[in-house]
mmCIF file of C-alpha atoms in Angstrom:
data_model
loop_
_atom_site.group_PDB
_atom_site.id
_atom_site.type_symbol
_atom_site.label_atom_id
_atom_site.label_comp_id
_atom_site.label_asym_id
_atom_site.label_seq_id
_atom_site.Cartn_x
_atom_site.Cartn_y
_atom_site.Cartn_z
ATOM 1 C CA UNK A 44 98.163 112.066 89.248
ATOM 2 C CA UNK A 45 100.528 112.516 86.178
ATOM 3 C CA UNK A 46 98.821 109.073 85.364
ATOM 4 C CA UNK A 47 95.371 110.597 85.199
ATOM 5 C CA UNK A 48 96.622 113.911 83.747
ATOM 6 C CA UNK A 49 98.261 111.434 80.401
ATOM 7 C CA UNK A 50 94.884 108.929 79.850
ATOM 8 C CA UNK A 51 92.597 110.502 77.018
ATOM 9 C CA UNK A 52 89.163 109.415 78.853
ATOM 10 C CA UNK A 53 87.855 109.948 81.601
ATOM 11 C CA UNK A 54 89.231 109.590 84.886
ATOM 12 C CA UNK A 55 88.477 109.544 88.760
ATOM 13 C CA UNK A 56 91.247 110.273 90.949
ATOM 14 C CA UNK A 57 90.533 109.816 94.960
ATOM 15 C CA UNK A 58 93.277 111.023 97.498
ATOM 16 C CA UNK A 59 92.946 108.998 100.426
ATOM 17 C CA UNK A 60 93.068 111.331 103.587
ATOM 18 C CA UNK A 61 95.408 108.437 106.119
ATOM 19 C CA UNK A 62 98.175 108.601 103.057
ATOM 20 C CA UNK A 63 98.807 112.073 103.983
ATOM 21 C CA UNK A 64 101.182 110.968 106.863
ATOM 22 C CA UNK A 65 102.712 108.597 105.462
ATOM 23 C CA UNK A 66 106.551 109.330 103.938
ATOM 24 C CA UNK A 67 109.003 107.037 102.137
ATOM 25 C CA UNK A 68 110.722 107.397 98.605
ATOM 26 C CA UNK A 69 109.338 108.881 95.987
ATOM 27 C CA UNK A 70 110.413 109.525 92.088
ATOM 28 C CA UNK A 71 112.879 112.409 91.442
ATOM 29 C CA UNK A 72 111.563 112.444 87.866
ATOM 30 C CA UNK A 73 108.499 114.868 88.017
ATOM 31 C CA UNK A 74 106.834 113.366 85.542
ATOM 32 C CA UNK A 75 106.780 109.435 86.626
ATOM 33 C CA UNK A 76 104.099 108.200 86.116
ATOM 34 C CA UNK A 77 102.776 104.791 87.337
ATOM 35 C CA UNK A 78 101.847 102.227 84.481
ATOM 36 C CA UNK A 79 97.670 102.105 84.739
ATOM 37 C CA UNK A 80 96.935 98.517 84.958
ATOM 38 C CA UNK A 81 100.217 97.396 86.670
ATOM 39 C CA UNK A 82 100.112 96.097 89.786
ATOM 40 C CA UNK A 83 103.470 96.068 91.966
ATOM 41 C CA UNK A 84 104.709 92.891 94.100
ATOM 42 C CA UNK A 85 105.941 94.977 96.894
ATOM 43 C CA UNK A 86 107.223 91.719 98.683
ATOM 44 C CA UNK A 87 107.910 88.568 97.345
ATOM 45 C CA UNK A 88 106.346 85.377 99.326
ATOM 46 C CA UNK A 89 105.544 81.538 98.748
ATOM 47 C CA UNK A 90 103.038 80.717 100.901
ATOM 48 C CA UNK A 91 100.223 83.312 100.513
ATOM 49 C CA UNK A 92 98.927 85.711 98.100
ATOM 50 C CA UNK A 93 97.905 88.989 99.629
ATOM 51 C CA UNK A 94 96.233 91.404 97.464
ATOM 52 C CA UNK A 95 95.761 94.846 98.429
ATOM 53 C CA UNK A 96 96.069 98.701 97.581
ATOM 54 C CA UNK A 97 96.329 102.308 99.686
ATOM 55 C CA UNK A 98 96.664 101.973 103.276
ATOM 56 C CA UNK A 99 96.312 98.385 103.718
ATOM 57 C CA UNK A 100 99.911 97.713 101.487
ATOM 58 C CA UNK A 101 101.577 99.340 104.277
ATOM 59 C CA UNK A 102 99.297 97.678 107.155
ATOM 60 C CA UNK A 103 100.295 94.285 105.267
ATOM 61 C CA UNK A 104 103.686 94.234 104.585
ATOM 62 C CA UNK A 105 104.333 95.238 108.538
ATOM 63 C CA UNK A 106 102.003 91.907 108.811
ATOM 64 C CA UNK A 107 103.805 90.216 106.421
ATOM 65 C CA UNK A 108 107.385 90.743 107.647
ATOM 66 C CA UNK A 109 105.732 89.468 111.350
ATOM 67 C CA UNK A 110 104.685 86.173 109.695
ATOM 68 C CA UNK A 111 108.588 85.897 108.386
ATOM 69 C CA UNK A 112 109.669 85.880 111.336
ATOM 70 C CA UNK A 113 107.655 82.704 112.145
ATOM 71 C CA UNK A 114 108.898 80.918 109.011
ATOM 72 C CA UNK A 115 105.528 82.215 106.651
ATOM 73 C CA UNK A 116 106.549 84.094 103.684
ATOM 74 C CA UNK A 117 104.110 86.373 102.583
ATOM 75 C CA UNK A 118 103.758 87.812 99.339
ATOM 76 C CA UNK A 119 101.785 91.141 98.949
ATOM 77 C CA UNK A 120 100.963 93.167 95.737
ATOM 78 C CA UNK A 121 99.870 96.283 95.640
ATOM 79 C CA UNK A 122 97.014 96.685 92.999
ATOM 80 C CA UNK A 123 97.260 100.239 91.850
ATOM 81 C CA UNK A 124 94.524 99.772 89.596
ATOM 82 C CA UNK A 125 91.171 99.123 90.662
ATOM 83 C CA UNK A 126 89.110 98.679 87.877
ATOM 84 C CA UNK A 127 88.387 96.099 86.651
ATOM 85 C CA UNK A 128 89.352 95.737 83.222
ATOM 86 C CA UNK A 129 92.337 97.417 83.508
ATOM 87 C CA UNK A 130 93.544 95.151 86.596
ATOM 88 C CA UNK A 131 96.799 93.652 86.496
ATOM 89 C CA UNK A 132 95.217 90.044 86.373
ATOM 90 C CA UNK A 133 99.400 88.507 85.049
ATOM 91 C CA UNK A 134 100.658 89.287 88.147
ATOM 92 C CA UNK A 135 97.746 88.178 90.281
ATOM 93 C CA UNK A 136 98.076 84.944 88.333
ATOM 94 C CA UNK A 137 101.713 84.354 88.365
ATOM 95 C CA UNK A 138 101.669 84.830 92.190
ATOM 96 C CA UNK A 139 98.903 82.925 92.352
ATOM 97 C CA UNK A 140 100.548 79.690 90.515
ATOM 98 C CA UNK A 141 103.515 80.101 93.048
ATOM 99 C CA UNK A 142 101.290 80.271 96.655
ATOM 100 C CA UNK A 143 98.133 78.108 95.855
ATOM 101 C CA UNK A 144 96.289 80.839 98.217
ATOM 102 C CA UNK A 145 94.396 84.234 98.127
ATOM 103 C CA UNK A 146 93.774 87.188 100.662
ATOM 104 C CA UNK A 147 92.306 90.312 100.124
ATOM 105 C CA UNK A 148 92.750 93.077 102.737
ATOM 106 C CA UNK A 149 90.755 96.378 102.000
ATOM 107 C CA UNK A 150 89.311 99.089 104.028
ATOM 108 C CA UNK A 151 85.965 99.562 101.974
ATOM 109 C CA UNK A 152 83.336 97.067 103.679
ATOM 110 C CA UNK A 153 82.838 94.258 102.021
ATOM 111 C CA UNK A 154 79.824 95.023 100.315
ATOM 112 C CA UNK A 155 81.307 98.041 98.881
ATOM 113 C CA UNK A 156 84.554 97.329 98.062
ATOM 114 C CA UNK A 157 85.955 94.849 95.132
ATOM 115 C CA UNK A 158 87.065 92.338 96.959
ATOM 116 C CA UNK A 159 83.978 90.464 96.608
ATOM 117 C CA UNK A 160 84.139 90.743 92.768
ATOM 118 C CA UNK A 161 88.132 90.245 92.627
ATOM 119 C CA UNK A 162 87.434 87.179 94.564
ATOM 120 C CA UNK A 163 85.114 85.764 92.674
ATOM 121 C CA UNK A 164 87.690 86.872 89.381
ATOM 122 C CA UNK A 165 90.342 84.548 90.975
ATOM 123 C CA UNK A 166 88.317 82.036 91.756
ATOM 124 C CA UNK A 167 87.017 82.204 88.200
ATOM 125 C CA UNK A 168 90.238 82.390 86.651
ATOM 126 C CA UNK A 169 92.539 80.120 88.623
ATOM 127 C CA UNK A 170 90.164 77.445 90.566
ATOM 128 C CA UNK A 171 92.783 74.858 90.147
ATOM 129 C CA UNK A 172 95.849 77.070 91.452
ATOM 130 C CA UNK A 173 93.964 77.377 94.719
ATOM 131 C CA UNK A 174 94.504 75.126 97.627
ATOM 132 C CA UNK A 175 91.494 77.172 99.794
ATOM 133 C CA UNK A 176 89.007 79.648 98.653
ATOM 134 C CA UNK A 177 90.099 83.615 98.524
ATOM 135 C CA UNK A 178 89.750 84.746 101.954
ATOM 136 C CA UNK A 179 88.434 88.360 102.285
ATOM 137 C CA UNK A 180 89.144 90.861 105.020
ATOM 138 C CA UNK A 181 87.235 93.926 105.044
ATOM 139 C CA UNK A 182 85.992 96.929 107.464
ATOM 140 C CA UNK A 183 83.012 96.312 109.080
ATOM 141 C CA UNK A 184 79.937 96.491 106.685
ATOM 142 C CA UNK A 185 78.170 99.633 108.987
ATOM 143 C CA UNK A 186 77.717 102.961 107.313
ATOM 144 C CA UNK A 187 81.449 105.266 106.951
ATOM 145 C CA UNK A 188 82.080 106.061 110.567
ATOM 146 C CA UNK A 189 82.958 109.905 111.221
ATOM 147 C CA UNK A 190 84.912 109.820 114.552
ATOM 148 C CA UNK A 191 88.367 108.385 115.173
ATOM 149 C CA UNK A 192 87.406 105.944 117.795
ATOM 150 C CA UNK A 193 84.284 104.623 115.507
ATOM 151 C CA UNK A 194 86.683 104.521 112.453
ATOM 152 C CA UNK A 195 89.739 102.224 114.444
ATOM 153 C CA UNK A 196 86.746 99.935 115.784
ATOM 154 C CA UNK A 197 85.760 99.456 112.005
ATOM 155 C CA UNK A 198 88.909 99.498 109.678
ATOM 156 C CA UNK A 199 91.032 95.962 109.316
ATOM 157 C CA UNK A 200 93.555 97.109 112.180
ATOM 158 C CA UNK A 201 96.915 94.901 112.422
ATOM 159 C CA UNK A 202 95.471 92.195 114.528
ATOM 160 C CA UNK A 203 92.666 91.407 111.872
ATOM 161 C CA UNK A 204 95.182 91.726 109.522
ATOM 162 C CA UNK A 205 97.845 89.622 111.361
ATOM 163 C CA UNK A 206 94.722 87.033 111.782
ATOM 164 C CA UNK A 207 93.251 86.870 108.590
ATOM 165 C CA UNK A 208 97.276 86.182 107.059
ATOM 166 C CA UNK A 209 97.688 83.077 109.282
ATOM 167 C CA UNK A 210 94.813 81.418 108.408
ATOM 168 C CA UNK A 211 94.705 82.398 105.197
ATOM 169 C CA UNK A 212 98.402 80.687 104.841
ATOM 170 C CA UNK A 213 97.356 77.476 107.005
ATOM 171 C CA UNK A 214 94.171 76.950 104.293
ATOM 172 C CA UNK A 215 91.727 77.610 107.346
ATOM 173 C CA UNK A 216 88.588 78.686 106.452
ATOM 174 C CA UNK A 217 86.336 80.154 108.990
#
């Protein structure tokens, strides 16, 4: 918000209603705001790429720390900023250099989301880093469900995640 609040143009800023349970740290400085255009490596890895944002960081990073356990090491970065022209394309790149491999995790389905464009970005930009092509996970491409039942049958859930991650590290394409 304090973000938004400091940019001179305009800006769209969209709460997302399943971060409302969520706790963990926050800033004590009431005024912290996060850098637009910097994207955060919220665990390091060396096999896989993960790039995601909102609920899915959370959702990953339990999937991630699964995978360790197995002898995969993850990394996932949290985008922050979706645009994109302001996306944080040095850190996708860097991380990409190090893992050779690409997934993107996102709730939106895939036809409305931007992993379809951010894949084609990487693939664009860093074709010779990659050892596989981006793999994608999204929600179902149906029309926003309203009920909790329709919603969990839709959304990437763990197990997709969990899923997608493993063959996304073993270079399996569907």
């Amino acid at each position: 918000m304090n973000t938004a609040l400091a940019c001179e143009g305009p800006v769209l800023l969209m709460e997302h209603g399943m971060l409302y349970d969520q706790s963990g740290p926050v800033p004590t400085d009431l005024d912290y705001q996060v850098p637009y255009g910097s994207a955060q490596v919220v665990r390091q890895g060396s096999q896989l790429t993960v790039l995601t944002y909102l609920t899915g960081v959370q959702a990953c990073l339990e999937r991630a720390e699964a995978w360790a356990q197995e002898g995969i090491e993850i990394e996932v970065i949290d985008l922050r900023t979706l645009d994109y022209l302001g996306m944080d394309y040095a850190t996708i790149g860097a991380s990409l250099a190090r893992t050779g491999a690409a997934l993107i995790v996102e709730q939106a389905g895939r036809s409305q989301g931007i992993g379809a464009r951010l894949a084609d970005e990487i693939q664009s930009r860093w074709f010779d880093l990659l050892d596989a092509p981006v793999a994608h996970l999204a929600a179902r491409d149906v029309p926003p469900p309203v009920s909790r039942v329709l919603e969990a049958a839709v959304l990437p859930d763990g197990d997709r995640i969990h899923e997608a991650m493993g063959r996304a590290a073993r270079r399996q394409v569907r």
